[in-house]
PDB file of N, CA, C and O in Angstrom:
ATOM      1  N   MET A 149     117.350 137.599  89.626  1.00 78.00           N
ATOM      2  CA  MET A 149     116.342 136.581  89.437  1.00 78.00           C
ATOM      3  C   MET A 149     115.669 136.292  90.781  1.00 78.00           C
ATOM      4  O   MET A 149     116.324 136.105  91.787  1.00 78.00           O
ATOM      5  N   LYS A 150     114.361 136.252  90.774  1.00 85.00           N
ATOM      6  CA  LYS A 150     113.592 135.994  91.991  1.00 85.00           C
ATOM      7  C   LYS A 150     113.462 134.488  92.220  1.00 85.00           C
ATOM      8  O   LYS A 150     113.369 133.723  91.271  1.00 85.00           O
ATOM      9  N   ASN A 151     113.448 134.094  93.467  1.00 89.00           N
ATOM     10  CA  ASN A 151     113.311 132.689  93.817  1.00 89.00           C
ATOM     11  C   ASN A 151     111.852 132.266  93.849  1.00 89.00           C
ATOM     12  O   ASN A 151     110.979 133.039  94.238  1.00 89.00           O
ATOM     13  N   ARG A 152     111.597 131.020  93.453  1.00 89.00           N
ATOM     14  CA  ARG A 152     110.245 130.476  93.530  1.00 89.00           C
ATOM     15  C   ARG A 152     109.955 130.139  94.991  1.00 89.00           C
ATOM     16  O   ARG A 152     110.724 129.476  95.657  1.00 89.00           O
ATOM     17  N   ILE A 153     108.796 130.604  95.460  1.00 92.00           N
ATOM     18  CA  ILE A 153     108.406 130.327  96.838  1.00 92.00           C
ATOM     19  C   ILE A 153     107.186 129.413  96.899  1.00 92.00           C
ATOM     20  O   ILE A 153     106.744 129.040  97.979  1.00 92.00           O
ATOM     21  N   GLY A 154     106.649 129.074  95.755  1.00 94.00           N
ATOM     22  CA  GLY A 154     105.481 128.202  95.724  1.00 94.00           C
ATOM     23  C   GLY A 154     104.824 128.222  94.362  1.00 94.00           C
ATOM     24  O   GLY A 154     105.432 128.604  93.366  1.00 94.00           O
ATOM     25  N   TRP A 155     103.547 127.837  94.357  1.00 96.00           N
ATOM     26  CA  TRP A 155     102.765 127.747  93.125  1.00 96.00           C
ATOM     27  C   TRP A 155     101.456 128.494  93.307  1.00 96.00           C
ATOM     28  O   TRP A 155     100.953 128.617  94.411  1.00 96.00           O
ATOM     29  N   THR A 156     100.903 128.967  92.213  1.00 96.00           N
ATOM     30  CA  THR A 156      99.608 129.638  92.239  1.00 96.00           C
ATOM     31  C   THR A 156      98.820 129.238  91.003  1.00 96.00           C
ATOM     32  O   THR A 156      99.369 128.687  90.052  1.00 96.00           O
ATOM     33  N   THR A 157      97.525 129.522  91.023  1.00 96.00           N
ATOM     34  CA  THR A 157      96.683 129.299  89.847  1.00 96.00           C
ATOM     35  C   THR A 157      96.328 130.659  89.259  1.00 96.00           C
ATOM     36  O   THR A 157      96.231 131.651  89.977  1.00 96.00           O
ATOM     37  N   CYS A 158      96.166 130.703  87.951  1.00 95.00           N
ATOM     38  CA  CYS A 158      95.769 131.941  87.287  1.00 95.00           C
ATOM     39  C   CYS A 158      95.102 131.592  85.957  1.00 95.00           C
ATOM     40  O   CYS A 158      95.255 130.488  85.449  1.00 95.00           O
ATOM     41  N   LEU A 159      94.346 132.540  85.437  1.00 94.00           N
ATOM     42  CA  LEU A 159      93.704 132.324  84.143  1.00 94.00           C
ATOM     43  C   LEU A 159      94.747 132.338  83.039  1.00 94.00           C
ATOM     44  O   LEU A 159      95.729 133.074  83.105  1.00 94.00           O
ATOM     45  N   SER A 160      94.505 131.530  82.030  1.00 93.00           N
ATOM     46  CA  SER A 160      95.424 131.407  80.911  1.00 93.00           C
ATOM     47  C   SER A 160      94.669 131.693  79.619  1.00 93.00           C
ATOM     48  O   SER A 160      93.456 131.934  79.631  1.00 93.00           O
ATOM     49  N   ILE A 161      95.357 131.615  78.519  1.00 88.00           N
ATOM     50  CA  ILE A 161      94.770 131.859  77.201  1.00 88.00           C
ATOM     51  C   ILE A 161      93.636 130.876  76.936  1.00 88.00           C
ATOM     52  O   ILE A 161      93.733 129.700  77.280  1.00 88.00           O
ATOM     53  N   GLY A 162      92.560 131.356  76.362  1.00 91.00           N
ATOM     54  CA  GLY A 162      91.441 130.496  75.999  1.00 91.00           C
ATOM     55  C   GLY A 162      90.566 130.088  77.170  1.00 91.00           C
ATOM     56  O   GLY A 162      89.810 129.133  77.075  1.00 91.00           O
ATOM     57  N   GLY A 163      90.698 130.781  78.302  1.00 92.00           N
ATOM     58  CA  GLY A 163      89.861 130.482  79.450  1.00 92.00           C
ATOM     59  C   GLY A 163      90.328 129.308  80.282  1.00 92.00           C
ATOM     60  O   GLY A 163      89.648 128.894  81.214  1.00 92.00           O
ATOM     61  N   GLN A 164      91.485 128.750  79.955  1.00 96.00           N
ATOM     62  CA  GLN A 164      92.019 127.656  80.760  1.00 96.00           C
ATOM     63  C   GLN A 164      92.643 128.222  82.037  1.00 96.00           C
ATOM     64  O   GLN A 164      92.825 129.427  82.173  1.00 96.00           O
ATOM     65  N   CYS A 165      92.983 127.342  82.952  1.00 97.00           N
ATOM     66  CA  CYS A 165      93.586 127.730  84.224  1.00 97.00           C
ATOM     67  C   CYS A 165      95.000 127.173  84.283  1.00 97.00           C
ATOM     68  O   CYS A 165      95.215 125.990  84.047  1.00 97.00           O
ATOM     69  N   ALA A 166      95.942 128.032  84.597  1.00 96.00           N
ATOM     70  CA  ALA A 166      97.346 127.639  84.620  1.00 96.00           C
ATOM     71  C   ALA A 166      97.844 127.467  86.045  1.00 96.00           C
ATOM     72  O   ALA A 166      97.383 128.142  86.961  1.00 96.00           O
ATOM     73  N   VAL A 167      98.797 126.577  86.212  1.00 97.00           N
ATOM     74  CA  VAL A 167      99.583 126.482  87.430  1.00 97.00           C
ATOM     75  C   VAL A 167     100.881 127.215  87.109  1.00 97.00           C
ATOM     76  O   VAL A 167     101.579 126.856  86.151  1.00 97.00           O
ATOM     77  N   ALA A 168     101.167 128.253  87.865  1.00 95.00           N
ATOM     78  CA  ALA A 168     102.346 129.079  87.595  1.00 95.00           C
ATOM     79  C   ALA A 168     103.193 129.232  88.851  1.00 95.00           C
ATOM     80  O   ALA A 168     102.705 129.072  89.972  1.00 95.00           O
ATOM     81  N   GLU A 169     104.453 129.559  88.634  1.00 94.00           N
ATOM     82  CA  GLU A 169     105.361 129.803  89.749  1.00 94.00           C
ATOM     83  C   GLU A 169     104.928 131.046  90.514  1.00 94.00           C
ATOM     84  O   GLU A 169     104.567 132.056  89.908  1.00 94.00           O
ATOM     85  N   ARG A 170     104.966 130.976  91.834  1.00 94.00           N
ATOM     86  CA  ARG A 170     104.780 132.167  92.667  1.00 94.00           C
ATOM     87  C   ARG A 170     106.178 132.538  93.140  1.00 94.00           C
ATOM     88  O   ARG A 170     106.867 131.754  93.793  1.00 94.00           O
ATOM     89  N   LEU A 171     106.604 133.747  92.772  1.00 94.00           N
ATOM     90  CA  LEU A 171     107.952 134.204  93.072  1.00 94.00           C
ATOM     91  C   LEU A 171     107.938 135.209  94.220  1.00 94.00           C
ATOM     92  O   LEU A 171     106.876 135.658  94.650  1.00 94.00           O
ATOM     93  N   GLU A 172     109.120 135.558  94.685  1.00 92.00           N
ATOM     94  CA  GLU A 172     109.250 136.554  95.748  1.00 92.00           C
ATOM     95  C   GLU A 172     108.546 137.851  95.351  1.00 92.00           C
ATOM     96  O   GLU A 172     108.407 138.158  94.169  1.00 92.00           O
ATOM     97  N   ASP A 173     108.132 138.614  96.345  1.00 91.00           N
ATOM     98  CA  ASP A 173     107.491 139.926  96.157  1.00 91.00           C
ATOM     99  C   ASP A 173     106.163 139.849  95.413  1.00 91.00           C
ATOM    100  O   ASP A 173     105.753 140.807  94.767  1.00 91.00           O
ATOM    101  N   GLY A 174     105.488 138.701  95.463  1.00 89.00           N
ATOM    102  CA  GLY A 174     104.166 138.572  94.854  1.00 89.00           C
ATOM    103  C   GLY A 174     104.160 138.492  93.346  1.00 89.00           C
ATOM    104  O   GLY A 174     103.120 138.663  92.714  1.00 89.00           O
ATOM    105  N   VAL A 175     105.287 138.211  92.744  1.00 92.00           N
ATOM    106  CA  VAL A 175     105.387 138.129  91.289  1.00 92.00           C
ATOM    107  C   VAL A 175     104.979 136.728  90.832  1.00 92.00           C
ATOM    108  O   VAL A 175     105.328 135.734  91.458  1.00 92.00           O
ATOM    109  N   VAL A 176     104.219 136.660  89.735  1.00 93.00           N
ATOM    110  CA  VAL A 176     103.844 135.375  89.138  1.00 93.00           C
ATOM    111  C   VAL A 176     104.821 135.094  88.006  1.00 93.00           C
ATOM    112  O   VAL A 176     105.055 135.935  87.147  1.00 93.00           O
ATOM    113  N   GLY A 177     105.406 133.902  88.031  1.00 92.00           N
ATOM    114  CA  GLY A 177     106.396 133.518  87.027  1.00 92.00           C
ATOM    115  C   GLY A 177     105.784 132.738  85.887  1.00 92.00           C
ATOM    116  O   GLY A 177     104.604 132.894  85.554  1.00 92.00           O
ATOM    117  N   ASN A 178     106.553 131.872  85.314  1.00 90.00           N
ATOM    118  CA  ASN A 178     106.144 131.077  84.158  1.00 90.00           C
ATOM    119  C   ASN A 178     105.072 130.059  84.521  1.00 90.00           C
ATOM    120  O   ASN A 178     105.108 129.477  85.595  1.00 90.00           O
ATOM    121  N   ALA A 179     104.158 129.854  83.574  1.00 92.00           N
ATOM    122  CA  ALA A 179     103.151 128.806  83.746  1.00 92.00           C
ATOM    123  C   ALA A 179     103.811 127.458  83.527  1.00 92.00           C
ATOM    124  O   ALA A 179     104.675 127.298  82.665  1.00 92.00           O
ATOM    125  N   LEU A 180     103.401 126.488  84.306  1.00 92.00           N
ATOM    126  CA  LEU A 180     103.969 125.146  84.236  1.00 92.00           C
ATOM    127  C   LEU A 180     103.098 124.232  83.381  1.00 92.00           C
ATOM    128  O   LEU A 180     103.592 123.475  82.563  1.00 92.00           O
ATOM    129  N   ILE A 181     101.779 124.315  83.579  1.00 95.00           N
ATOM    130  CA  ILE A 181     100.833 123.420  82.908  1.00 95.00           C
ATOM    131  C   ILE A 181      99.447 124.062  82.998  1.00 95.00           C
ATOM    132  O   ILE A 181      99.199 124.870  83.893  1.00 95.00           O
ATOM    133  N   THR A 182      98.563 123.742  82.072  1.00 96.00           N
ATOM    134  CA  THR A 182      97.209 124.294  82.103  1.00 96.00           C
ATOM    135  C   THR A 182      96.176 123.191  82.272  1.00 96.00           C
ATOM    136  O   THR A 182      96.406 122.038  81.911  1.00 96.00           O
ATOM    137  N   PHE A 183      95.019 123.592  82.811  1.00 97.00           N
ATOM    138  CA  PHE A 183      93.908 122.680  83.070  1.00 97.00           C
ATOM    139  C   PHE A 183      92.609 123.352  82.621  1.00 97.00           C
ATOM    140  O   PHE A 183      92.545 124.560  82.460  1.00 97.00           O
ATOM    141  N   ALA A 184      91.567 122.551  82.484  1.00 96.00           N
ATOM    142  CA  ALA A 184      90.265 123.069  82.071  1.00 96.00           C
ATOM    143  C   ALA A 184      89.598 123.872  83.188  1.00 96.00           C
ATOM    144  O   ALA A 184      88.866 124.822  82.919  1.00 96.00           O
ATOM    145  N   THR A 185      89.846 123.492  84.450  1.00 96.00           N
ATOM    146  CA  THR A 185      89.187 124.183  85.568  1.00 96.00           C
ATOM    147  C   THR A 185      90.202 124.590  86.630  1.00 96.00           C
ATOM    148  O   THR A 185      91.280 123.994  86.753  1.00 96.00           O
ATOM    149  N   MET A 186      89.825 125.593  87.418  1.00 96.00           N
ATOM    150  CA  MET A 186      90.668 126.059  88.511  1.00 96.00           C
ATOM    151  C   MET A 186      90.808 124.961  89.575  1.00 96.00           C
ATOM    152  O   MET A 186      91.867 124.816  90.178  1.00 96.00           O
ATOM    153  N   ALA A 187      89.745 124.180  89.793  1.00 97.00           N
ATOM    154  CA  ALA A 187      89.796 123.092  90.770  1.00 97.00           C
ATOM    155  C   ALA A 187      90.847 122.052  90.385  1.00 97.00           C
ATOM    156  O   ALA A 187      91.580 121.561  91.244  1.00 97.00           O
ATOM    157  N   GLN A 188      90.938 121.720  89.109  1.00 97.00           N
ATOM    158  CA  GLN A 188      91.947 120.759  88.650  1.00 97.00           C
ATOM    159  C   GLN A 188      93.352 121.312  88.863  1.00 97.00           C
ATOM    160  O   GLN A 188      94.254 120.593  89.284  1.00 97.00           O
ATOM    161  N   ALA A 189      93.514 122.586  88.569  1.00 97.00           N
ATOM    162  CA  ALA A 189      94.825 123.223  88.746  1.00 97.00           C
ATOM    163  C   ALA A 189      95.226 123.229  90.216  1.00 97.00           C
ATOM    164  O   ALA A 189      96.369 122.912  90.558  1.00 97.00           O
ATOM    165  N   GLN A 190      94.288 123.560  91.101  1.00 97.00           N
ATOM    166  CA  GLN A 190      94.586 123.593  92.532  1.00 97.00           C
ATOM    167  C   GLN A 190      94.882 122.194  93.057  1.00 97.00           C
ATOM    168  O   GLN A 190      95.775 122.006  93.886  1.00 97.00           O
ATOM    169  N   GLU A 191      94.166 121.200  92.575  1.00 97.00           N
ATOM    170  CA  GLU A 191      94.407 119.815  92.989  1.00 97.00           C
ATOM    171  C   GLU A 191      95.821 119.371  92.594  1.00 97.00           C
ATOM    172  O   GLU A 191      96.496 118.665  93.335  1.00 97.00           O
ATOM    173  N   PHE A 192      96.269 119.809  91.409  1.00 97.00           N
ATOM    174  CA  PHE A 192      97.617 119.499  90.934  1.00 97.00           C
ATOM    175  C   PHE A 192      98.666 120.072  91.891  1.00 97.00           C
ATOM    176  O   PHE A 192      99.647 119.414  92.227  1.00 97.00           O
ATOM    177  N   ILE A 193      98.441 121.296  92.359  1.00 96.00           N
ATOM    178  CA  ILE A 193      99.355 121.922  93.319  1.00 96.00           C
ATOM    179  C   ILE A 193      99.312 121.174  94.644  1.00 96.00           C
ATOM    180  O   ILE A 193     100.352 120.805  95.204  1.00 96.00           O
ATOM    181  N   ASP A 194      98.102 120.948  95.151  1.00 97.00           N
ATOM    182  CA  ASP A 194      97.922 120.325  96.463  1.00 97.00           C
ATOM    183  C   ASP A 194      98.500 118.904  96.520  1.00 97.00           C
ATOM    184  O   ASP A 194      98.953 118.465  97.577  1.00 97.00           O
ATOM    185  N   SER A 195      98.501 118.204  95.403  1.00 96.00           N
ATOM    186  CA  SER A 195      98.991 116.826  95.374  1.00 96.00           C
ATOM    187  C   SER A 195     100.513 116.735  95.383  1.00 96.00           C
ATOM    188  O   SER A 195     101.066 115.654  95.546  1.00 96.00           O
ATOM    189  N   GLY A 196     101.181 117.860  95.180  1.00 94.00           N
ATOM    190  CA  GLY A 196     102.640 117.857  95.124  1.00 94.00           C
ATOM    191  C   GLY A 196     103.197 117.628  93.733  1.00 94.00           C
ATOM    192  O   GLY A 196     104.407 117.658  93.522  1.00 94.00           O
ATOM    193  N   GLN A 197     102.311 117.423  92.761  1.00 94.00           N
ATOM    194  CA  GLN A 197     102.775 117.169  91.397  1.00 94.00           C
ATOM    195  C   GLN A 197     103.430 118.395  90.773  1.00 94.00           C
ATOM    196  O   GLN A 197     104.323 118.254  89.938  1.00 94.00           O
ATOM    197  N   ALA A 198     103.011 119.588  91.183  1.00 94.00           N
ATOM    198  CA  ALA A 198     103.642 120.798  90.649  1.00 94.00           C
ATOM    199  C   ALA A 198     105.104 120.863  91.066  1.00 94.00           C
ATOM    200  O   ALA A 198     105.977 121.195  90.262  1.00 94.00           O
ATOM    201  N   ASP A 199     105.375 120.519  92.325  1.00 91.00           N
ATOM    202  CA  ASP A 199     106.766 120.504  92.801  1.00 91.00           C
ATOM    203  C   ASP A 199     107.591 119.486  92.028  1.00 91.00           C
ATOM    204  O   ASP A 199     108.729 119.762  91.635  1.00 91.00           O
ATOM    205  N   GLU A 200     107.007 118.306  91.811  1.00 90.00           N
ATOM    206  CA  GLU A 200     107.720 117.244  91.098  1.00 90.00           C
ATOM    207  C   GLU A 200     108.021 117.657  89.661  1.00 90.00           C
ATOM    208  O   GLU A 200     109.151 117.554  89.193  1.00 90.00           O
ATOM    209  N   LEU A 201     107.017 118.153  88.958  1.00 88.00           N
ATOM    210  CA  LEU A 201     107.200 118.541  87.567  1.00 88.00           C
ATOM    211  C   LEU A 201     108.061 119.793  87.461  1.00 88.00           C
ATOM    212  O   LEU A 201     108.902 119.907  86.582  1.00 88.00           O
ATOM    213  N   GLY A 202     107.883 120.722  88.385  1.00 84.00           N
ATOM    214  CA  GLY A 202     108.648 121.966  88.369  1.00 84.00           C
ATOM    215  C   GLY A 202     110.131 121.745  88.547  1.00 84.00           C
ATOM    216  O   GLY A 202     110.951 122.517  88.058  1.00 84.00           O
ATOM    217  N   SER A 203     110.493 120.693  89.248  1.00 82.00           N
ATOM    218  CA  SER A 203     111.909 120.402  89.443  1.00 82.00           C
ATOM    219  C   SER A 203     112.557 119.890  88.152  1.00 82.00           C
ATOM    220  O   SER A 203     113.763 119.950  87.996  1.00 82.00           O
ATOM    221  N   ARG A 204     111.725 119.429  87.214  1.00 72.00           N
ATOM    222  CA  ARG A 204     112.229 118.936  85.930  1.00 72.00           C
ATOM    223  C   ARG A 204     112.119 119.965  84.823  1.00 72.00           C
ATOM    224  O   ARG A 204     112.690 119.798  83.763  1.00 72.00           O
ATOM    225  N   GLY A 205     111.330 121.017  85.024  1.00 59.00           N
ATOM    226  CA  GLY A 205     111.122 122.028  83.992  1.00 59.00           C
ATOM    227  C   GLY A 205     109.696 122.006  83.495  1.00 59.00           C
ATOM    228  O   GLY A 205     108.918 121.123  83.829  1.00 59.00           O
ATOM    229  N   SER A 206     109.330 122.982  82.705  1.00 49.00           N
ATOM    230  CA  SER A 206     107.949 123.101  82.232  1.00 49.00           C
ATOM    231  C   SER A 206     107.694 122.176  81.056  1.00 49.00           C
ATOM    232  O   SER A 206     108.615 121.712  80.388  1.00 49.00           O
ATOM    233  N   VAL A 207     106.427 121.935  80.814  1.00 49.00           N
ATOM    234  CA  VAL A 207     106.008 121.082  79.704  1.00 49.00           C
ATOM    235  C   VAL A 207     105.078 121.881  78.798  1.00 49.00           C
ATOM    236  O   VAL A 207     104.344 122.730  79.260  1.00 49.00           O
ATOM    237  N   PRO A 208     105.099 121.640  77.508  1.00 47.00           N
ATOM    238  CA  PRO A 208     104.278 122.416  76.582  1.00 47.00           C
ATOM    239  C   PRO A 208     102.826 121.961  76.480  1.00 47.00           C
ATOM    240  O   PRO A 208     102.002 122.673  75.954  1.00 47.00           O
ATOM    241  N   SER A 209     102.494 120.777  76.974  1.00 48.00           N
ATOM    242  CA  SER A 209     101.152 120.249  76.754  1.00 48.00           C
ATOM    243  C   SER A 209     100.198 120.577  77.895  1.00 48.00           C
ATOM    244  O   SER A 209     100.618 120.937  78.980  1.00 48.00           O
ATOM    245  N   SER A 210      98.921 120.460  77.623  1.00 47.00           N
ATOM    246  CA  SER A 210      97.872 120.685  78.613  1.00 47.00           C
ATOM    247  C   SER A 210      97.323 119.348  79.065  1.00 47.00           C
ATOM    248  O   SER A 210      97.476 118.342  78.403  1.00 47.00           O
ATOM    249  N   ARG A 211      96.642 119.381  80.201  1.00 49.00           N
ATOM    250  CA  ARG A 211      95.967 118.188  80.700  1.00 49.00           C
ATOM    251  C   ARG A 211      94.499 118.300  80.438  1.00 49.00           C
ATOM    252  O   ARG A 211      93.924 119.316  80.431  1.00 49.00           O
TER     253      ARG A 211
END
């Protein structure tokens, strides 16, 4: 199992933008949450909320 080294943004189903785990060796892991825009997703990462939510596990809903 690869360790999480951070967070990244990527396109998701339906054109939404996901915040996903960035794992060792450049691997993208599970999506944590989705947003309507890439800017919203990046703001979520930058604010530290991804770390907070990621420590509790993923959520099924979108923002």
